[in-house]
Short mmCIF file of C-alpha atoms in Angstrom, two decimals:
data_model
loop_
_atom_site.label_atom_id
_atom_site.label_comp_id
_atom_site.label_asym_id
_atom_site.label_seq_id
_atom_site.Cartn_x
_atom_site.Cartn_y
_atom_site.Cartn_z
CA MET A 1 17.07 29.94 -35.14
CA LYS A 2 14.40 30.70 -32.58
CA ILE A 3 11.69 28.67 -34.26
CA GLY A 4 12.73 25.65 -32.23
CA GLY A 5 12.44 27.69 -29.06
CA ILE A 6 9.00 28.85 -30.07
CA CYS A 7 7.97 25.25 -30.78
CA GLU A 8 9.14 24.17 -27.34
CA GLY A 9 7.26 27.03 -25.77
CA LEU A 10 4.09 26.08 -27.61
CA ILE A 11 4.55 22.46 -26.51
CA LEU A 12 4.71 23.53 -22.87
CA LEU A 13 1.71 25.79 -23.39
CA ALA A 14 -0.25 22.95 -24.96
CA LEU A 15 0.67 20.55 -22.15
CA GLY A 16 -0.38 23.07 -19.54
CA LEU A 17 -3.71 23.70 -21.25
CA TYR A 18 -4.23 19.94 -21.66
CA MET A 19 -3.68 19.40 -17.94
CA GLY A 20 -5.90 22.32 -17.03
CA VAL A 21 -8.77 21.14 -19.23
CA PHE A 22 -8.27 17.58 -18.06
CA VAL A 23 -8.63 18.62 -14.43
CA THR A 24 -11.72 20.72 -15.00
CA VAL A 25 -13.86 18.94 -17.53
CA GLY A 26 -12.09 15.71 -18.48
CA ASP A 27 -12.31 12.22 -17.05
CA TYR A 28 -9.39 12.69 -14.69
CA TRP A 29 -10.36 9.62 -12.74
CA ARG A 30 -9.54 7.37 -15.73
CA TYR A 31 -5.84 8.08 -15.22
CA MET A 32 -5.24 9.47 -11.77
CA ASN A 33 -6.66 9.34 -8.27
CA PRO A 34 -8.86 12.47 -8.04
CA LYS A 35 -7.17 13.55 -4.81
CA PHE A 36 -4.27 14.69 -7.01
CA LYS A 37 -6.36 17.08 -9.13
CA TRP A 38 -4.97 20.09 -7.31
CA LEU A 39 -1.42 18.92 -8.04
CA THR A 40 -2.06 18.40 -11.76
CA GLY A 41 -3.85 21.74 -11.95
CA THR A 42 -0.99 23.55 -10.30
CA ALA A 43 1.56 21.91 -12.60
CA GLY A 44 -0.65 22.83 -15.58
CA ALA A 45 -0.70 26.47 -14.48
CA LEU A 46 3.09 26.50 -14.13
CA LEU A 47 3.51 24.88 -17.55
CA ILE A 48 1.26 27.54 -19.08
CA LEU A 49 3.38 30.26 -17.50
CA MET A 50 6.61 28.60 -18.66
CA GLY A 51 5.15 28.03 -22.11
CA LEU A 52 4.12 31.65 -22.52
CA MET A 53 7.53 32.90 -21.44
CA ALA A 54 9.39 30.40 -23.61
CA THR A 55 7.23 31.35 -26.62
CA LEU A 56 7.58 35.08 -26.14
CA LYS A 57 11.31 34.96 -25.32
CA PRO A 58 12.54 31.86 -27.15
CA THR A 59 16.08 30.64 -26.64
CA ARG A 60 18.38 29.54 -29.42
CA GLN A 61 19.13 26.19 -27.82
CA ALA A 62 15.99 24.19 -28.58
CA ARG A 63 16.53 20.53 -29.37
CA LEU A 64 14.76 18.71 -32.16
CA SER A 65 14.85 15.43 -30.17
CA ARG A 66 12.90 17.05 -27.33
CA ILE A 67 10.31 18.47 -29.70
CA LEU A 68 9.77 15.14 -31.47
CA ILE A 69 9.53 13.12 -28.27
CA PHE A 70 7.03 15.48 -26.71
CA LEU A 71 4.97 15.62 -29.89
CA ALA A 72 4.92 11.79 -29.99
CA PHE A 73 3.78 11.67 -26.37
CA MET A 74 1.06 14.27 -27.00
CA SER A 75 -0.27 12.27 -29.93
CA PHE A 76 -0.71 9.26 -27.65
CA ALA A 77 -2.18 11.38 -24.83
CA ALA A 78 -4.82 12.63 -27.22
CA LEU A 79 -5.83 9.10 -28.23
CA PRO A 80 -7.79 7.89 -25.19
CA ALA A 81 -11.48 8.62 -25.05
CA PHE A 82 -12.17 12.02 -23.61
CA GLU A 83 -15.69 12.11 -22.32
CA PRO A 84 -16.40 15.26 -20.40
CA GLY A 85 -18.90 15.51 -17.70
CA THR A 86 -18.49 12.25 -15.74
CA ARG A 87 -18.44 13.89 -12.34
CA ILE A 88 -17.18 11.76 -9.52
CA GLY A 89 -19.51 11.54 -6.55
CA GLY A 90 -18.55 11.91 -2.93
CA PHE A 91 -17.09 8.85 -1.38
CA GLY A 92 -19.21 7.10 1.16
CA GLU A 93 -22.25 8.68 -0.43
CA GLY A 94 -25.57 8.21 1.31
CA ALA A 95 -26.18 6.32 4.51
CA PRO A 96 -23.37 4.07 5.72
CA ARG A 97 -25.68 1.06 5.93
CA LEU A 98 -28.35 -0.66 3.86
CA THR A 99 -31.21 -2.68 5.21
CA LEU A 100 -32.21 -5.99 3.69
CA ASP A 101 -35.02 -8.12 5.12
CA GLY A 102 -34.84 -6.23 8.37
CA GLU A 103 -31.07 -6.70 8.77
CA GLU A 104 -28.46 -3.93 8.47
CA TYR A 105 -25.51 -4.38 6.13
CA THR A 106 -22.46 -2.09 6.28
CA LYS A 107 -21.57 -0.51 2.94
CA ILE A 108 -17.92 -1.18 2.15
CA ASN A 109 -15.72 -1.25 -0.90
CA LEU A 110 -13.63 -4.27 -1.92
CA GLY A 111 -10.35 -2.70 -0.89
CA GLU A 112 -11.68 -2.01 2.60
CA LEU A 113 -13.30 -5.44 2.76
CA THR A 114 -9.95 -7.03 1.95
CA LEU A 115 -8.51 -5.28 5.02
CA VAL A 116 -11.42 -6.49 7.11
CA CYS A 117 -10.89 -10.05 5.88
CA ASP A 118 -7.26 -9.96 6.93
CA GLU A 119 -8.29 -9.01 10.46
CA VAL A 120 -11.44 -11.05 10.84
CA ASP A 121 -11.76 -13.37 13.79
CA SER A 122 -14.63 -15.34 15.26
CA SER A 123 -16.08 -12.22 16.87
CA LYS A 124 -16.49 -10.55 13.45
CA GLU A 125 -17.71 -13.48 11.45
CA ASN A 126 -21.36 -12.51 11.75
CA ASP A 127 -20.80 -8.89 10.71
CA ARG A 128 -22.84 -8.10 7.61
CA TYR A 129 -21.45 -6.22 4.66
CA VAL A 130 -22.69 -5.08 1.28
CA PHE A 131 -20.23 -4.39 -1.50
CA ARG A 132 -20.18 -4.15 -5.27
CA GLY A 133 -17.80 -5.28 -7.96
CA MET A 134 -17.23 -7.26 -11.10
CA VAL A 135 -17.72 -11.02 -11.31
CA LYS A 136 -14.67 -13.03 -12.27
CA ARG A 137 -14.84 -16.76 -12.74
CA SER A 138 -12.18 -19.36 -13.28
CA PRO A 139 -12.02 -23.17 -13.38
CA GLU A 140 -10.27 -23.23 -9.97
CA LEU A 141 -12.97 -21.13 -8.38
CA ASP A 142 -15.78 -22.99 -10.11
CA GLY A 143 -14.38 -26.21 -8.66
CA SER A 144 -14.85 -24.80 -5.15
CA ASP A 145 -18.33 -23.37 -5.90
CA GLN A 146 -16.89 -19.91 -5.68
CA PHE A 147 -16.53 -16.85 -7.81
CA ALA A 148 -14.50 -13.68 -7.32
CA VAL A 149 -15.79 -10.18 -7.06
CA LEU A 150 -13.10 -7.69 -8.04
CA ARG A 151 -12.72 -3.97 -8.47
CA VAL A 152 -9.76 -1.90 -9.60
CA ALA A 153 -8.02 0.24 -6.96
CA VAL A 154 -6.03 3.26 -8.10
CA PHE A 155 -3.72 4.63 -5.41
CA CYS A 156 -1.92 7.28 -7.46
CA CYS A 157 -2.31 6.62 -11.16
CA LEU A 158 -3.40 3.94 -13.59
CA ALA A 159 0.13 2.56 -13.71
CA ASP A 160 -0.17 1.32 -10.13
CA ALA A 161 -3.73 -0.01 -10.44
CA VAL A 162 -4.43 -3.23 -8.56
CA ALA A 163 -7.61 -5.32 -8.89
CA MET A 164 -8.72 -6.23 -5.36
CA GLY A 165 -11.43 -8.55 -4.27
CA VAL A 166 -12.84 -11.45 -2.37
CA ARG A 167 -14.17 -14.94 -2.91
CA VAL A 168 -17.89 -15.52 -2.71
CA GLU A 169 -19.44 -18.92 -2.14
CA TYR A 170 -22.31 -19.62 -4.50
CA GLU A 171 -23.79 -22.79 -5.91
CA ARG A 172 -25.73 -21.30 -8.81
CA LEU A 173 -22.65 -20.12 -10.73
CA GLY A 174 -24.47 -20.57 -14.03
CA GLU A 175 -26.37 -17.34 -13.28
CA LEU A 176 -23.18 -15.32 -13.31
CA TYR A 177 -20.81 -14.38 -16.10
CA ASP A 178 -17.42 -12.71 -16.35
CA GLY A 179 -17.58 -8.92 -16.22
CA GLN A 180 -21.06 -8.77 -14.71
CA TRP A 181 -21.45 -6.15 -11.99
CA VAL A 182 -23.11 -7.35 -8.81
CA GLN A 183 -23.99 -6.04 -5.39
CA VAL A 184 -23.42 -8.72 -2.76
CA TYR A 185 -24.95 -8.82 0.70
CA GLY A 186 -23.27 -11.28 3.03
CA THR A 187 -21.09 -12.20 5.99
CA VAL A 188 -17.37 -12.96 6.17
CA ARG A 189 -16.17 -16.46 7.07
CA ARG A 190 -12.55 -17.24 7.74
CA LEU A 191 -11.22 -20.20 5.77
CA SER A 192 -9.61 -22.98 7.74
CA SER A 193 -6.58 -22.78 5.45
CA GLU A 194 -5.53 -20.36 2.78
CA MET A 195 -6.49 -21.29 -0.73
CA SER A 196 -4.15 -20.92 -3.68
CA SER A 197 -4.85 -17.88 -5.85
CA PRO A 198 -6.15 -18.49 -9.35
CA ASN A 199 -4.79 -16.35 -12.18
CA LEU A 200 -7.36 -13.65 -12.69
CA ARG A 201 -6.92 -10.67 -14.92
CA VAL A 202 -8.95 -7.48 -14.90
CA ARG A 203 -8.71 -4.86 -17.63
CA GLY A 204 -6.88 -1.80 -16.40
CA ALA A 205 -4.89 -3.56 -13.69
CA PHE A 206 -1.62 -5.38 -14.08
CA PHE A 207 -1.97 -7.06 -10.69
CA THR A 208 -4.84 -8.87 -9.07
CA MET A 209 -5.09 -9.35 -5.32
CA LEU A 210 -7.72 -11.89 -4.29
CA ASN A 211 -8.05 -12.39 -0.54
CA ASP A 212 -7.35 -16.04 0.08
CA SER A 213 -8.00 -16.19 3.80
CA CYS A 214 -11.75 -15.51 3.82
CA VAL A 215 -14.88 -16.21 1.83
CA ILE A 216 -18.15 -14.32 1.70
CA GLU A 217 -21.33 -16.23 2.46
CA PRO A 218 -23.93 -14.30 0.50
CA THR A 219 -27.41 -13.53 1.66
CA ARG A 220 -28.33 -12.00 -1.66
CA ILE A 221 -26.58 -11.21 -4.94
CA VAL A 222 -28.12 -8.49 -7.10
CA SER A 223 -27.11 -7.76 -10.65
CA ILE A 224 -26.46 -4.02 -11.08
CA ASP A 225 -25.39 -1.61 -13.78
CA PRO A 226 -21.69 -0.76 -13.74
CA PRO A 227 -21.13 2.40 -11.70
CA PRO A 228 -20.10 5.55 -13.63
CA ILE A 229 -16.75 5.41 -11.85
CA PRO A 230 -15.73 1.75 -11.68
CA TYR A 231 -12.43 2.35 -9.83
CA MET A 232 -11.78 2.68 -6.09
CA PHE A 233 -9.78 5.67 -4.93
CA GLU A 234 -10.26 5.86 -1.21
CA PHE A 235 -9.95 3.26 1.54
CA ARG A 236 -11.04 3.82 5.10
CA GLU A 237 -10.23 1.75 8.14
CA ALA A 238 -13.57 2.29 9.88
CA GLU A 239 -17.15 3.30 9.19
CA PRO A 240 -18.35 5.16 7.25
CA TYR A 241 -16.48 3.27 4.55
CA ALA A 242 -15.91 4.77 1.11
CA TYR A 243 -18.00 2.03 -0.59
CA MET B 1 -4.55 -6.99 -36.85
CA VAL B 2 -6.40 -3.72 -36.55
CA ASP B 3 -8.31 -5.04 -33.54
CA VAL B 4 -5.07 -6.14 -31.83
CA PHE B 5 -3.59 -2.71 -32.49
CA ASN B 6 -6.67 -0.93 -31.10
CA GLN B 7 -6.73 -3.14 -28.02
CA SER B 8 -3.02 -2.52 -27.45
CA MET B 9 -3.48 1.23 -27.81
CA GLN B 10 -6.30 1.12 -25.26
CA ILE B 11 -3.77 -0.09 -22.69
CA PHE B 12 -0.59 1.60 -23.93
CA ALA B 13 -1.88 5.16 -24.38
CA PRO B 14 -3.61 5.52 -20.98
CA VAL B 15 -0.64 3.96 -19.15
CA ILE B 16 1.93 6.37 -20.58
CA THR B 17 -0.46 9.29 -20.14
CA ALA B 18 -1.03 8.30 -16.52
CA ILE B 19 2.68 7.95 -15.81
CA PHE B 20 3.37 11.36 -17.28
CA LEU B 21 0.46 13.06 -15.49
CA GLU B 22 1.61 11.55 -12.20
CA SER B 23 5.26 12.53 -12.66
CA ALA B 24 4.86 15.94 -14.35
CA PRO B 25 4.04 17.93 -11.18
CA PHE B 26 7.11 16.57 -9.40
CA LEU B 27 9.29 17.12 -12.44
CA CYS B 28 7.96 20.72 -12.57
CA LEU B 29 8.84 21.14 -8.94
CA GLY B 30 12.32 19.68 -9.42
CA ALA B 31 12.90 21.86 -12.45
CA LEU B 32 11.70 24.90 -10.54
CA VAL B 33 13.99 24.22 -7.60
CA SER B 34 16.86 23.68 -10.05
CA ALA B 35 16.12 26.99 -11.74
CA LEU B 36 15.93 28.83 -8.40
CA LEU B 37 19.30 27.37 -7.44
CA GLU B 38 20.75 28.55 -10.74
CA VAL B 39 19.41 32.10 -10.51
CA TYR B 40 19.58 32.86 -6.81
CA PHE B 41 22.42 30.76 -5.46
CA PRO B 42 25.87 31.41 -6.78
CA GLN B 43 28.37 28.62 -6.52
CA ASP B 44 30.29 29.93 -3.53
CA ARG B 45 27.09 30.41 -1.55
CA ILE B 46 25.97 26.82 -2.07
CA GLN B 47 29.38 25.43 -1.22
CA LYS B 48 29.30 27.15 2.15
CA TYR B 49 26.67 24.62 3.17
CA VAL B 50 28.67 21.60 2.14
CA PRO B 51 30.52 20.06 5.09
CA LYS B 52 34.25 19.82 4.72
CA ASN B 53 34.27 16.40 6.30
CA PRO B 54 33.24 13.90 3.56
CA LEU B 55 31.42 11.61 6.00
CA HIS B 56 29.39 14.50 7.31
CA GLY B 57 28.65 15.42 3.72
CA LEU B 58 27.50 11.86 3.07
CA LEU B 59 25.19 11.92 6.08
CA LEU B 60 23.85 15.26 4.94
CA GLY B 61 23.05 13.74 1.53
CA LEU B 62 21.30 10.73 3.09
CA SER B 63 19.13 12.82 5.39
CA ALA B 64 18.41 15.88 3.27
CA GLY B 65 15.18 14.26 2.00
CA PHE B 66 13.62 15.11 5.33
CA VAL B 67 14.16 18.79 4.61
CA VAL B 68 13.77 18.76 0.84
CA PRO B 69 11.49 15.79 0.11
CA THR B 70 11.06 15.02 -3.54
CA CYS B 71 10.03 12.06 -5.63
CA GLU B 72 12.41 10.27 -7.94
CA CYS B 73 11.31 12.24 -11.01
CA GLY B 74 11.99 15.65 -9.48
CA VAL B 75 15.25 14.86 -7.72
CA VAL B 76 17.37 14.28 -10.83
CA PRO B 77 17.22 17.88 -12.18
CA ILE B 78 17.89 19.21 -8.69
CA VAL B 79 20.95 17.01 -8.28
CA ARG B 80 22.19 17.90 -11.74
CA ARG B 81 22.03 21.60 -10.85
CA LEU B 82 23.67 21.03 -7.45
CA MET B 83 26.55 19.15 -9.05
CA ARG B 84 26.95 21.90 -11.65
CA LYS B 85 27.23 24.30 -8.75
CA GLY B 86 30.08 22.27 -7.34
CA VAL B 87 28.31 20.18 -4.71
CA PRO B 88 30.48 17.11 -4.47
CA PRO B 89 29.05 13.77 -5.68
CA HIS B 90 29.41 12.11 -2.30
CA VAL B 91 26.70 14.51 -1.08
CA ALA B 92 24.55 14.84 -4.19
CA ILE B 93 24.33 11.21 -5.29
CA PRO B 94 23.28 9.78 -1.88
CA TYR B 95 20.66 12.55 -1.76
CA MET B 96 19.38 11.56 -5.19
CA LEU B 97 19.06 7.90 -4.23
CA ALA B 98 17.72 8.35 -0.72
CA ALA B 99 15.47 11.42 -0.86
CA PRO B 100 12.60 9.70 -2.76
CA VAL B 101 12.24 7.24 0.13
CA ILE B 102 13.79 8.77 3.24
CA ASN B 103 11.25 11.58 3.61
CA PRO B 104 8.21 11.95 5.87
CA ILE B 105 5.60 11.51 3.12
CA VAL B 106 6.86 8.23 1.73
CA LEU B 107 7.66 6.79 5.14
CA ALA B 108 4.13 7.59 6.27
CA SER B 109 2.58 5.98 3.22
CA THR B 110 4.78 2.92 3.73
CA TYR B 111 3.62 2.66 7.35
CA VAL B 112 -0.02 2.87 6.29
CA ALA B 113 0.33 0.45 3.39
CA PHE B 114 2.00 -2.20 5.58
CA ARG B 115 -0.63 -1.72 8.31
CA GLY B 116 1.63 -0.26 10.91
CA ASN B 117 4.51 -2.69 10.48
CA ILE B 118 7.38 -0.46 11.55
CA TRP B 119 9.96 -3.09 10.56
CA MET B 120 8.94 -2.78 6.92
CA VAL B 121 9.45 0.97 7.17
CA LEU B 122 12.85 0.58 8.83
CA GLY B 123 13.75 -2.15 6.36
CA ARG B 124 12.94 0.12 3.47
CA VAL B 125 15.11 2.88 4.92
CA PHE B 126 17.95 0.45 5.48
CA LEU B 127 17.80 -1.07 1.98
CA VAL B 128 17.89 2.40 0.42
CA ALA B 129 20.36 4.08 2.73
CA LEU B 130 22.97 1.36 2.38
CA PRO B 131 23.40 1.46 -1.41
CA ALA B 132 23.15 5.26 -1.34
CA ALA B 133 25.91 5.42 1.28
CA CYS B 134 28.06 2.98 -0.66
CA MET B 135 27.71 5.08 -3.79
CA GLY B 136 28.64 8.13 -1.80
CA LEU B 137 31.72 6.43 -0.36
CA ALA B 138 32.75 5.24 -3.82
CA LEU B 139 32.55 8.78 -5.12
CA ILE B 140 34.41 10.54 -2.30
CA ARG B 141 37.44 11.14 -4.45
CA SER B 142 35.45 12.11 -7.58
CA ASP B 143 34.51 15.57 -8.64
CA SER B 144 31.17 16.58 -10.09
CA PRO B 145 32.31 17.84 -13.52
CA SER B 146 33.83 14.49 -14.39
CA LEU B 147 30.54 12.74 -13.74
CA LEU B 148 28.07 14.98 -15.54
CA GLY B 149 27.05 14.29 -19.11
CA ARG B 150 27.32 16.52 -22.10
CA ASN B 151 24.39 18.80 -21.25
CA GLY B 152 25.50 21.97 -19.58
CA ASP B 153 29.01 23.23 -19.06
CA VAL B 154 31.06 22.67 -15.99
CA ASN B 155 30.89 26.24 -14.81
CA GLY B 156 27.36 25.84 -13.58
CA ARG B 157 25.58 27.77 -16.25
CA ASP B 158 22.95 26.04 -18.29
CA SER B 159 24.16 26.30 -21.86
CA GLU B 160 20.68 25.49 -23.11
CA SER B 161 19.26 28.70 -21.84
CA ASP B 162 22.06 31.19 -21.72
CA PRO B 163 20.62 34.66 -21.61
CA GLU B 164 20.21 36.54 -24.84
CA ASP B 165 22.10 39.74 -25.49
CA GLN B 166 19.58 41.86 -23.61
CA PRO B 167 19.43 41.46 -19.83
CA ARG B 168 16.47 39.62 -18.38
CA SER B 169 14.76 39.76 -15.01
CA ARG B 170 15.38 37.02 -12.49
CA PHE B 171 11.73 36.01 -12.76
CA THR B 172 12.12 35.54 -16.51
CA MET B 173 15.33 33.59 -16.05
CA VAL B 174 13.72 31.30 -13.47
CA LEU B 175 10.85 30.49 -15.84
CA LEU B 176 13.18 29.91 -18.80
CA TYR B 177 15.53 27.69 -16.82
CA THR B 178 12.54 25.79 -15.44
CA ALA B 179 11.18 25.30 -18.93
CA SER B 180 14.50 24.10 -20.25
CA GLU B 181 15.04 21.72 -17.36
CA PHE B 182 11.50 20.35 -17.66
CA LEU B 183 11.85 19.71 -21.37
CA GLU B 184 15.26 18.11 -21.03
CA MET B 185 14.28 15.76 -18.18
CA GLY B 186 10.77 15.33 -19.51
CA LYS B 187 11.99 13.73 -22.68
CA TYR B 188 13.71 10.97 -20.64
CA LEU B 189 10.62 10.62 -18.50
CA ILE B 190 8.53 10.07 -21.64
CA LEU B 191 11.02 7.54 -23.02
CA GLY B 192 10.88 5.61 -19.72
CA ALA B 193 7.09 5.81 -19.73
CA PHE B 194 7.01 4.42 -23.28
CA ALA B 195 9.15 1.47 -22.15
CA THR B 196 6.91 0.82 -19.17
CA GLY B 197 3.83 1.09 -21.36
CA LEU B 198 5.21 -1.48 -23.80
CA PHE B 199 5.95 -3.85 -20.94
CA LYS B 200 2.48 -3.51 -19.42
CA THR B 201 0.79 -3.86 -22.81
CA PHE B 202 2.62 -6.91 -24.13
CA VAL B 203 3.86 -8.88 -21.15
CA PRO B 204 1.15 -10.93 -19.43
CA PRO B 205 1.13 -10.88 -15.61
CA GLU B 206 1.05 -14.69 -15.67
CA ALA B 207 4.70 -14.55 -16.68
CA PHE B 208 5.46 -13.67 -13.08
CA SER B 209 3.24 -16.18 -11.36
CA PHE B 210 5.72 -19.06 -11.14
CA VAL B 211 7.87 -18.01 -8.22
CA GLY B 212 5.85 -19.22 -5.24
CA SER B 213 7.62 -18.74 -1.94
CA ASN B 214 11.18 -19.31 -3.14
CA VAL B 215 13.06 -16.32 -1.73
CA PHE B 216 15.63 -16.12 -4.50
CA LEU B 217 13.03 -16.12 -7.25
CA ALA B 218 10.51 -13.98 -5.36
CA VAL B 219 13.01 -11.22 -4.62
CA GLY B 220 14.35 -11.30 -8.17
CA MET B 221 10.86 -11.19 -9.65
CA MET B 222 9.68 -8.36 -7.45
CA MET B 223 12.78 -6.30 -8.14
CA SER B 224 12.35 -6.84 -11.86
CA LEU B 225 8.71 -5.76 -11.64
CA ALA B 226 9.62 -2.66 -9.68
CA ILE B 227 12.19 -1.66 -12.30
CA LEU B 228 9.92 -2.38 -15.26
CA LEU B 229 6.70 -0.86 -13.89
CA SER B 230 8.13 2.51 -12.77
CA ILE B 231 5.64 3.04 -9.97
CA CYS B 232 6.11 6.16 -7.87
CA SER B 233 7.50 5.82 -4.37
CA GLU B 234 4.30 6.99 -2.70
CA ALA B 235 2.14 4.25 -4.21
CA ASP B 236 4.52 1.31 -4.58
CA ALA B 237 3.98 0.10 -1.02
CA PHE B 238 0.28 -0.35 -1.69
CA VAL B 239 1.10 -2.38 -4.79
CA ALA B 240 3.71 -4.45 -2.92
CA VAL B 241 1.21 -5.35 -0.19
CA SER B 242 -1.04 -6.90 -2.81
CA PHE B 243 1.49 -9.71 -3.29
CA THR B 244 0.27 -11.48 -0.18
CA SER B 245 1.54 -14.88 -1.23
CA LEU B 246 5.16 -13.75 -1.49
CA PRO B 247 7.70 -13.42 1.36
CA LYS B 248 7.81 -10.05 3.08
CA VAL B 249 11.41 -9.53 1.97
CA ALA B 250 10.25 -9.75 -1.63
CA GLN B 251 7.73 -6.96 -0.98
CA LEU B 252 10.50 -5.05 0.79
CA SER B 253 12.85 -5.39 -2.17
CA PHE B 254 10.08 -4.10 -4.47
CA VAL B 255 9.62 -0.90 -2.53
CA SER B 256 13.36 -0.37 -2.05
CA ILE B 257 14.74 -0.78 -5.56
CA GLY B 258 11.96 1.05 -7.44
CA PRO B 259 12.75 4.59 -6.23
CA MET B 260 16.44 4.09 -7.03
CA VAL B 261 16.27 2.20 -10.32
CA ASP B 262 13.40 1.98 -12.79
CA LEU B 263 12.93 2.54 -16.51
CA LYS B 264 12.14 6.24 -16.11
CA LEU B 265 15.15 6.78 -13.88
CA ILE B 266 17.53 4.82 -16.07
CA ALA B 267 16.58 7.07 -19.00
CA MET B 268 17.03 10.21 -16.86
CA TYR B 269 20.36 9.00 -15.48
CA ALA B 270 21.57 8.26 -19.02
CA GLY B 271 20.70 11.77 -20.08
CA THR B 272 22.36 13.39 -17.09
CA PHE B 273 25.45 11.52 -16.08
CA ARG B 274 28.44 9.85 -17.71
CA ARG B 275 28.17 6.20 -18.54
CA ARG B 276 30.31 4.85 -15.69
CA LEU B 277 28.21 6.63 -13.11
CA VAL B 278 25.01 5.45 -14.78
CA LEU B 279 26.26 1.88 -14.62
CA GLY B 280 27.08 2.30 -10.98
CA LEU B 281 23.72 3.84 -10.20
CA VAL B 282 22.00 0.85 -11.74
CA ILE B 283 24.20 -2.08 -10.82
CA ILE B 284 25.17 -1.28 -7.25
CA PRO B 285 21.64 -0.72 -5.86
CA ILE B 286 20.35 -3.80 -7.71
CA LEU B 287 23.08 -6.08 -6.40
CA MET B 288 22.97 -4.78 -2.86
CA THR B 289 19.19 -4.83 -2.64
CA TYR B 290 19.04 -8.37 -3.98
CA PHE B 291 21.71 -9.87 -1.79
CA ILE B 292 20.60 -8.15 1.40
CA SER B 293 16.97 -9.07 0.80
CA VAL B 294 17.84 -12.69 0.13
CA MET B 295 19.99 -12.76 3.25
CA LEU B 296 17.14 -11.32 5.34
CA GLY B 297 14.84 -13.93 3.84
CA GLY B 298 17.28 -16.69 4.63
CA LEU B 299 17.46 -15.52 8.23
CA ASN B 300 13.66 -15.74 8.31
CA LEU B 301 13.43 -12.06 9.06
CA GLY B 302 10.76 -11.56 6.40
#
């Protein structure tokens, strides 16, 4: 019977079309780092080609188990919200620095700031940075008059997502709540000894990496709307940072 | 109950979709290479390139990733095809284990992730090459047909896509073989992704927060995470680095075991090879990676 072969061909065709549409109009960034769009698109094109051939010239050796497993997967792949049109902006958009009260602050994302914190010494402790992320509080941090600012980093795909962030010293913690997005202007100060990491969990990331060697002394904390693309995909070692 | 289900689906569905989207291009590439081998390279032509000396063959397998780099998802169909074409297991299996790590792309990403620490790169190569070489040595007296599973006959032809009565062009055959290979390996990829998705949805990360700096526990925990999370070999170094409170050898064990053994790979091995080889592919790398990592930690080398 060739019906099974035709089914398998149609499955490949559907997968290829799904990947093609996903790359062009879907929210690709929700699952994958956008730098891999070309790879997914190429695979989608190959799957379409394979699917057409397998549908037009079906083999007799199709397997029911393969068909069922792929159909099950496709039913789950169709579940997540599919909101077209959320275009991802260029990284490091705009000027590399912001001015606040006459002082320049370097725009940087939390992944890049984590790298800076690991390398900071006394010569860099007065460098000013501005970054954005999500507030995360915990009893351990509250006890030190600190809160965490975290953001999810996606290196390849959602499966390897890591929430990265820093500690911020702040006495008026009552003004902040979990999940609030903030833009923080401040300087980095090295801690005299590493602090123990509290258990923090961010939706979308299985791991959380909170820099324990430095703390941010804020000049200003501004509440902001969540950015359209909350994840970080690019990390640079020097200015202009991806922010 | 409905809320719990919805919340679980909001984690589970995107995770398995992401794993599939990430792996699918490499699986396509592996399936395509496998198909090209089947259509354009008869058995005697491939075997000309296999060194007669088994140790040379082993070295070829360990280093071939530099010439034919591929990630762990794409390498299994290629190796299956090579073994069907008579490439001996002491060449093919080390290639399968080593190529996802010992290639320029992954070594470069490892170097970047560990901020230029060349010892982590070399350590990763060492921890992958050693089990791969041991598997190769263990298989020197074995032949490929005795190690392959039920799919495909031993003469090298893919029984799933034998040509129909009418002749077909090579282009058509390549596409059909690629499709068949993708579907066959893809089903195991999906099963592995389902397992990883269940783990990430229902196991809290706090379950792994107890280890502290104990080398035995840290290495064991990191290896378990690597196996359960099925992260690709290009990104796992960046994830490993995020465990700043753990010993370096624990991070090293994470990036070494993952490309050789994880849930996706276990499913693909089970669908490709016979049970005794599958057990060897899982147990030997795990044991060797664990004991060597712990030893390095005990020597304060990481």
